[in-house]
Amino acid sequence: MTISDHGARHVAIIMDGNGRWAKKRLLPRVAGHKAGVEAVRTIVRAAGDLGLEAMTLYAFSSENWKRPEEEVSDLMGLMKRFILSDLDEFAANDVKLKVIGNWRALAPDVVALIDNALERTAGNKRTTLAVALNYGAQDELVRAASAAAAQGDITAEAIEANLDTADMPPLDLLIRTSGEVRLSNFLLWQSAYAELYFTDKLWPDFTPADLKAALDQFARRDRRYGGL
Ligand code: FPP
């Protein structure tokens, strides 16, 4: 297992600011989301190069259904195209895809596409890319606590073992772009001891150098987990 100099194994990102990026350029919001997908590609490649074992990206929250129908359908279309067109790239970069959230409730064609991509990338080992789709942390916690109760024991360990991220390394660093400073129902349990990093950069402008800067800052933080 490679643990790089920065010491982080798992980084999560709230990719915010696509709409504002497009607005600044007088473009439709979908153009911002398209640029956001490009940033995803670059950052996933960089994650592997920077020695990260896992990266979790907030692509579509359970609250994003409140957006106009056209934007929801644009986002789903982009997601489908991303998964289809990047399967070869995942193979080339040894990226294992994972999807968290209530994704089985999505349209049947999306579910089939994801199932296929999960199967095709299951043997890849370098980096796990977890995409949060129809994800809400409160929903995840309700599902995990119910599963723990059904197994007979609601302990922290049992809840953790039933989270969507159960097979991933602990979350080290949570990044949010675009200057907003909140968690928006993302990885609430996993963030208990994660370091938080906020940047004003809009998601489509976020580069591997920005990820490196976040990891450099992470490496300088003093993580005490409630101790001294
Ligand atoms: C937030 O920007 C971004 C989203 C709600 C969607 C994020 C999705 C992508 C980057 C593309 C698809 C992802 C993958 C993994 C292929 P916003 O629209 O809320 O921006 P604003 O706050 O400036 O309006």
Short mmCIF file of C-alpha atoms and ligand atoms in Angstrom, two decimals:
data_model
loop_
_atom_site.label_atom_id
_atom_site.label_comp_id
_atom_site.label_asym_id
_atom_site.label_seq_id
_atom_site.Cartn_x
_atom_site.Cartn_y
_atom_site.Cartn_z
CA MET A 1 0.00 0.00 0.00
CA THR A 2 1.42 3.38 -0.95
CA ILE A 3 0.94 6.12 1.58
CA SER A 4 2.48 9.22 0.09
CA ASP A 5 4.35 12.01 1.85
CA HIS A 6 1.21 13.98 2.58
CA GLY A 7 -0.16 10.96 4.48
CA ALA A 8 -3.68 11.18 3.06
CA ARG A 9 -5.37 8.06 1.73
CA HIS A 10 -8.91 9.27 1.03
CA VAL A 11 -9.98 12.70 -0.19
CA ALA A 12 -13.58 13.77 -0.86
CA ILE A 13 -14.66 16.79 -2.87
CA ILE A 14 -17.84 18.87 -3.01
CA MET A 15 -17.48 20.10 -6.59
CA ASP A 16 -19.28 23.42 -6.34
CA GLY A 17 -19.39 26.43 -8.65
CA ASN A 18 -20.13 25.02 -12.11
CA GLY A 19 -23.12 27.34 -12.53
CA ARG A 20 -21.15 30.44 -11.52
CA TRP A 21 -18.27 29.44 -13.82
CA ALA A 22 -20.71 29.34 -16.74
CA LYS A 23 -22.46 32.57 -15.71
CA LYS A 24 -19.15 34.46 -15.64
CA ARG A 25 -18.70 33.44 -19.28
CA LEU A 26 -22.32 34.14 -20.24
CA LEU A 27 -22.77 30.45 -21.01
CA PRO A 28 -25.67 28.14 -20.10
CA ARG A 29 -25.32 26.22 -16.83
CA VAL A 30 -24.81 22.96 -18.71
CA ALA A 31 -21.56 24.36 -20.12
CA GLY A 32 -20.35 24.73 -16.53
CA HIS A 33 -21.24 21.13 -15.78
CA LYS A 34 -19.43 20.01 -18.94
CA ALA A 35 -16.33 21.90 -17.84
CA GLY A 36 -16.87 20.27 -14.44
CA VAL A 37 -16.64 16.81 -16.01
CA GLU A 38 -13.32 17.81 -17.61
CA ALA A 39 -12.05 18.84 -14.19
CA VAL A 40 -13.20 15.46 -12.80
CA ARG A 41 -11.11 13.66 -15.43
CA THR A 42 -7.99 15.67 -14.67
CA ILE A 43 -8.38 15.40 -10.91
CA VAL A 44 -8.98 11.64 -10.93
CA ARG A 45 -5.76 11.17 -12.91
CA ALA A 46 -3.92 13.46 -10.47
CA ALA A 47 -5.34 11.55 -7.48
CA GLY A 48 -3.57 8.40 -8.66
CA ASP A 49 -0.34 10.28 -9.35
CA LEU A 50 -0.48 11.85 -5.87
CA GLY A 51 -0.73 8.41 -4.28
CA LEU A 52 -4.33 8.64 -3.09
CA GLU A 53 -6.06 5.30 -2.59
CA ALA A 54 -9.54 6.75 -2.78
CA MET A 55 -11.42 9.81 -3.91
CA THR A 56 -15.12 10.46 -3.36
CA LEU A 57 -16.87 13.06 -5.53
CA TYR A 58 -20.29 14.59 -4.81
CA ALA A 59 -21.87 14.44 -8.26
CA PHE A 60 -25.60 14.50 -7.54
CA SER A 61 -27.23 14.90 -4.15
CA SER A 62 -30.63 13.62 -3.11
CA GLU A 63 -31.58 17.32 -2.92
CA ASN A 64 -30.47 18.11 -6.49
CA TRP A 65 -33.84 16.81 -7.78
CA LYS A 66 -35.17 20.25 -6.79
CA ARG A 67 -33.30 21.77 -9.75
CA PRO A 68 -35.14 22.46 -13.02
CA GLU A 69 -35.96 19.29 -14.96
CA GLU A 70 -33.70 20.32 -17.83
CA GLU A 71 -30.66 20.70 -15.58
CA VAL A 72 -31.33 17.36 -13.87
CA SER A 73 -31.53 15.67 -17.25
CA ASP A 74 -28.35 17.44 -18.44
CA LEU A 75 -26.51 16.21 -15.34
CA MET A 76 -27.74 12.63 -15.80
CA GLY A 77 -26.76 12.75 -19.49
CA LEU A 78 -23.27 13.97 -18.61
CA MET A 79 -22.93 11.27 -16.01
CA LYS A 80 -23.92 8.56 -18.46
CA ARG A 81 -21.51 9.86 -21.09
CA PHE A 82 -18.72 10.15 -18.52
CA ILE A 83 -19.13 6.55 -17.40
CA LEU A 84 -19.32 5.26 -20.96
CA SER A 85 -16.49 7.29 -22.42
CA ASP A 86 -14.11 6.92 -19.49
CA LEU A 87 -14.24 3.15 -19.02
CA ASP A 88 -11.07 2.77 -21.10
CA GLU A 89 -9.41 5.58 -19.17
CA PHE A 90 -10.30 3.82 -15.88
CA ALA A 91 -8.68 0.65 -17.21
CA ALA A 92 -5.57 2.55 -18.33
CA ASN A 93 -5.19 4.28 -14.97
CA ASP A 94 -6.18 1.27 -12.85
CA VAL A 95 -9.19 3.12 -11.40
CA LYS A 96 -11.91 1.12 -9.67
CA LEU A 97 -15.30 2.77 -9.87
CA LYS A 98 -17.67 2.77 -6.93
CA VAL A 99 -21.02 4.52 -6.60
CA ILE A 100 -22.47 5.60 -3.27
CA GLY A 101 -25.97 6.82 -2.46
CA ASN A 102 -29.36 5.55 -3.49
CA TRP A 103 -28.28 5.06 -7.12
CA ARG A 104 -30.38 1.95 -7.68
CA ALA A 105 -33.43 4.25 -7.62
CA LEU A 106 -32.18 6.08 -10.75
CA ALA A 107 -33.50 5.42 -14.27
CA PRO A 108 -33.00 1.78 -15.40
CA ASP A 109 -30.60 2.75 -18.21
CA VAL A 110 -28.36 4.62 -15.74
CA VAL A 111 -28.46 1.70 -13.29
CA ALA A 112 -27.52 -0.77 -16.06
CA LEU A 113 -24.66 1.43 -17.19
CA ILE A 114 -23.32 1.74 -13.65
CA ASP A 115 -23.65 -2.00 -13.02
CA ASN A 116 -21.60 -2.66 -16.15
CA ALA A 117 -18.94 -0.11 -15.21
CA LEU A 118 -18.67 -1.50 -11.66
CA GLU A 119 -18.17 -4.97 -13.05
CA ARG A 120 -15.63 -3.87 -15.66
CA THR A 121 -13.50 -1.93 -13.16
CA ALA A 122 -13.87 -4.31 -10.18
CA GLY A 123 -10.36 -5.72 -10.59
CA ASN A 124 -8.61 -2.33 -10.75
CA LYS A 125 -6.44 -1.51 -7.76
CA ARG A 126 -4.60 1.81 -7.87
CA THR A 127 -7.34 4.29 -6.97
CA THR A 128 -10.98 3.89 -6.02
CA LEU A 129 -13.19 6.59 -7.49
CA ALA A 130 -16.44 6.77 -5.54
CA VAL A 131 -19.10 8.87 -7.23
CA ALA A 132 -21.92 10.01 -4.94
CA LEU A 133 -25.13 9.78 -6.97
CA ASN A 134 -28.56 10.45 -5.52
CA TYR A 135 -26.59 10.64 -2.29
CA GLY A 136 -27.55 12.25 1.02
CA ALA A 137 -25.61 11.54 4.21
CA GLN A 138 -28.72 11.52 6.38
CA ASP A 139 -30.30 8.95 4.08
CA GLU A 140 -27.08 6.90 4.18
CA LEU A 141 -27.11 7.02 8.00
CA VAL A 142 -30.75 5.95 8.21
CA ARG A 143 -30.00 3.01 5.90
CA ALA A 144 -26.86 2.08 7.86
CA ALA A 145 -28.59 2.33 11.25
CA SER A 146 -31.54 0.24 10.00
CA ALA A 147 -29.18 -2.42 8.69
CA ALA A 148 -27.28 -2.41 11.99
CA ALA A 149 -30.57 -2.76 13.91
CA ALA A 150 -31.63 -5.66 11.68
CA GLN A 151 -28.30 -7.31 12.52
CA GLY A 152 -29.19 -6.85 16.20
CA ASP A 153 -26.77 -4.19 17.39
CA ILE A 154 -26.78 -0.39 16.90
CA THR A 155 -23.18 0.44 17.80
CA ALA A 156 -20.85 2.93 16.11
CA GLU A 157 -18.88 0.01 14.66
CA ALA A 158 -22.03 -1.62 13.29
CA ILE A 159 -23.25 1.63 11.73
CA GLU A 160 -19.84 2.27 10.21
CA ALA A 161 -19.74 -1.25 8.77
CA ASN A 162 -23.03 -0.55 6.99
CA LEU A 163 -22.14 2.83 5.48
CA ASP A 164 -21.84 3.07 1.69
CA THR A 165 -18.13 3.78 2.21
CA ALA A 166 -17.53 0.78 4.52
CA ASP A 167 -14.88 -0.76 2.29
CA MET A 168 -12.96 2.50 1.78
CA PRO A 169 -10.09 3.96 3.83
CA PRO A 170 -11.14 6.52 6.49
CA LEU A 171 -11.81 9.98 5.08
CA ASP A 172 -8.78 12.22 5.62
CA LEU A 173 -9.60 15.43 3.81
CA LEU A 174 -12.84 17.00 2.59
CA ILE A 175 -12.50 19.79 0.03
CA ARG A 176 -15.25 22.20 -1.06
CA THR A 177 -14.73 24.57 -3.94
CA SER A 178 -16.37 27.91 -4.80
CA GLY A 179 -16.16 29.65 -1.43
CA GLU A 180 -19.21 28.03 0.17
CA VAL A 181 -18.47 26.84 3.71
CA ARG A 182 -20.88 24.02 4.54
CA LEU A 183 -21.15 20.23 4.22
CA SER A 184 -24.51 20.08 2.42
CA ASN A 185 -25.42 16.59 3.67
CA PHE A 186 -22.19 15.02 2.35
CA LEU A 187 -20.32 12.28 4.27
CA LEU A 188 -21.48 13.54 7.67
CA TRP A 189 -20.38 10.44 9.62
CA GLN A 190 -17.11 10.08 7.68
CA SER A 191 -16.25 13.76 8.31
CA ALA A 192 -16.19 13.33 12.09
CA TYR A 193 -12.38 13.60 12.14
CA ALA A 194 -11.64 14.60 8.55
CA GLU A 195 -9.74 17.81 7.90
CA LEU A 196 -11.83 20.39 6.03
CA TYR A 197 -10.43 22.57 3.24
CA PHE A 198 -12.32 25.36 1.53
CA THR A 199 -11.15 27.19 -1.57
CA ASP A 200 -12.65 30.05 -3.57
CA LYS A 201 -11.75 28.37 -6.86
CA LEU A 202 -14.81 27.33 -8.87
CA TRP A 203 -14.85 23.58 -9.59
CA PRO A 204 -14.07 23.79 -13.35
CA ASP A 205 -10.99 25.89 -12.46
CA PHE A 206 -9.72 23.42 -9.82
CA THR A 207 -6.42 21.91 -11.02
CA PRO A 208 -4.04 19.16 -9.89
CA ALA A 209 -1.87 21.95 -8.43
CA ASP A 210 -4.84 23.00 -6.26
CA LEU A 211 -5.28 19.41 -5.09
CA LYS A 212 -1.57 19.28 -4.30
CA ALA A 213 -1.86 22.56 -2.33
CA ALA A 214 -4.75 21.10 -0.30
CA LEU A 215 -2.71 17.96 0.42
CA ASP A 216 0.32 20.06 1.40
CA GLN A 217 -1.85 21.93 3.88
CA PHE A 218 -3.30 18.64 5.11
CA ALA A 219 0.23 17.36 5.76
CA ARG A 220 0.88 20.37 8.02
CA ARG A 221 -2.28 19.95 10.10
CA ASP A 222 -2.06 18.48 13.56
CA ARG A 223 -4.70 15.75 13.80
CA ARG A 224 -5.49 14.93 17.40
CA TYR A 225 -8.75 12.96 17.16
CA GLY A 226 -9.94 14.48 20.42
CA GLY A 227 -6.66 13.74 22.25
CA LEU A 228 -3.89 16.14 23.19
C1 FPP B 1 -22.31 22.21 -8.22
O1 FPP B 1 -22.27 23.35 -9.03
C2 FPP B 1 -22.16 21.01 -9.00
C3 FPP B 1 -23.11 20.07 -9.16
C4 FPP B 1 -24.44 20.12 -8.54
C5 FPP B 1 -22.88 18.88 -9.99
C6 FPP B 1 -21.49 18.35 -10.03
C7 FPP B 1 -21.38 17.56 -11.24
C8 FPP B 1 -20.31 17.53 -12.07
C9 FPP B 1 -19.04 18.20 -11.83
C10 FPP B 1 -20.39 16.77 -13.36
C11 FPP B 1 -20.63 15.33 -13.29
C12 FPP B 1 -19.79 14.56 -12.36
C13 FPP B 1 -19.09 13.44 -12.65
C14 FPP B 1 -18.46 12.62 -11.55
C15 FPP B 1 -18.90 12.98 -14.02
P1 FPP B 1 -23.52 24.32 -9.06
O2 FPP B 1 -24.31 23.98 -10.27
O3 FPP B 1 -24.27 24.21 -7.78
O4 FPP B 1 -22.81 25.69 -9.22
P2 FPP B 1 -23.31 27.11 -8.67
O5 FPP B 1 -23.41 26.99 -7.18
O6 FPP B 1 -22.23 28.02 -9.12
O7 FPP B 1 -24.63 27.36 -9.34
#
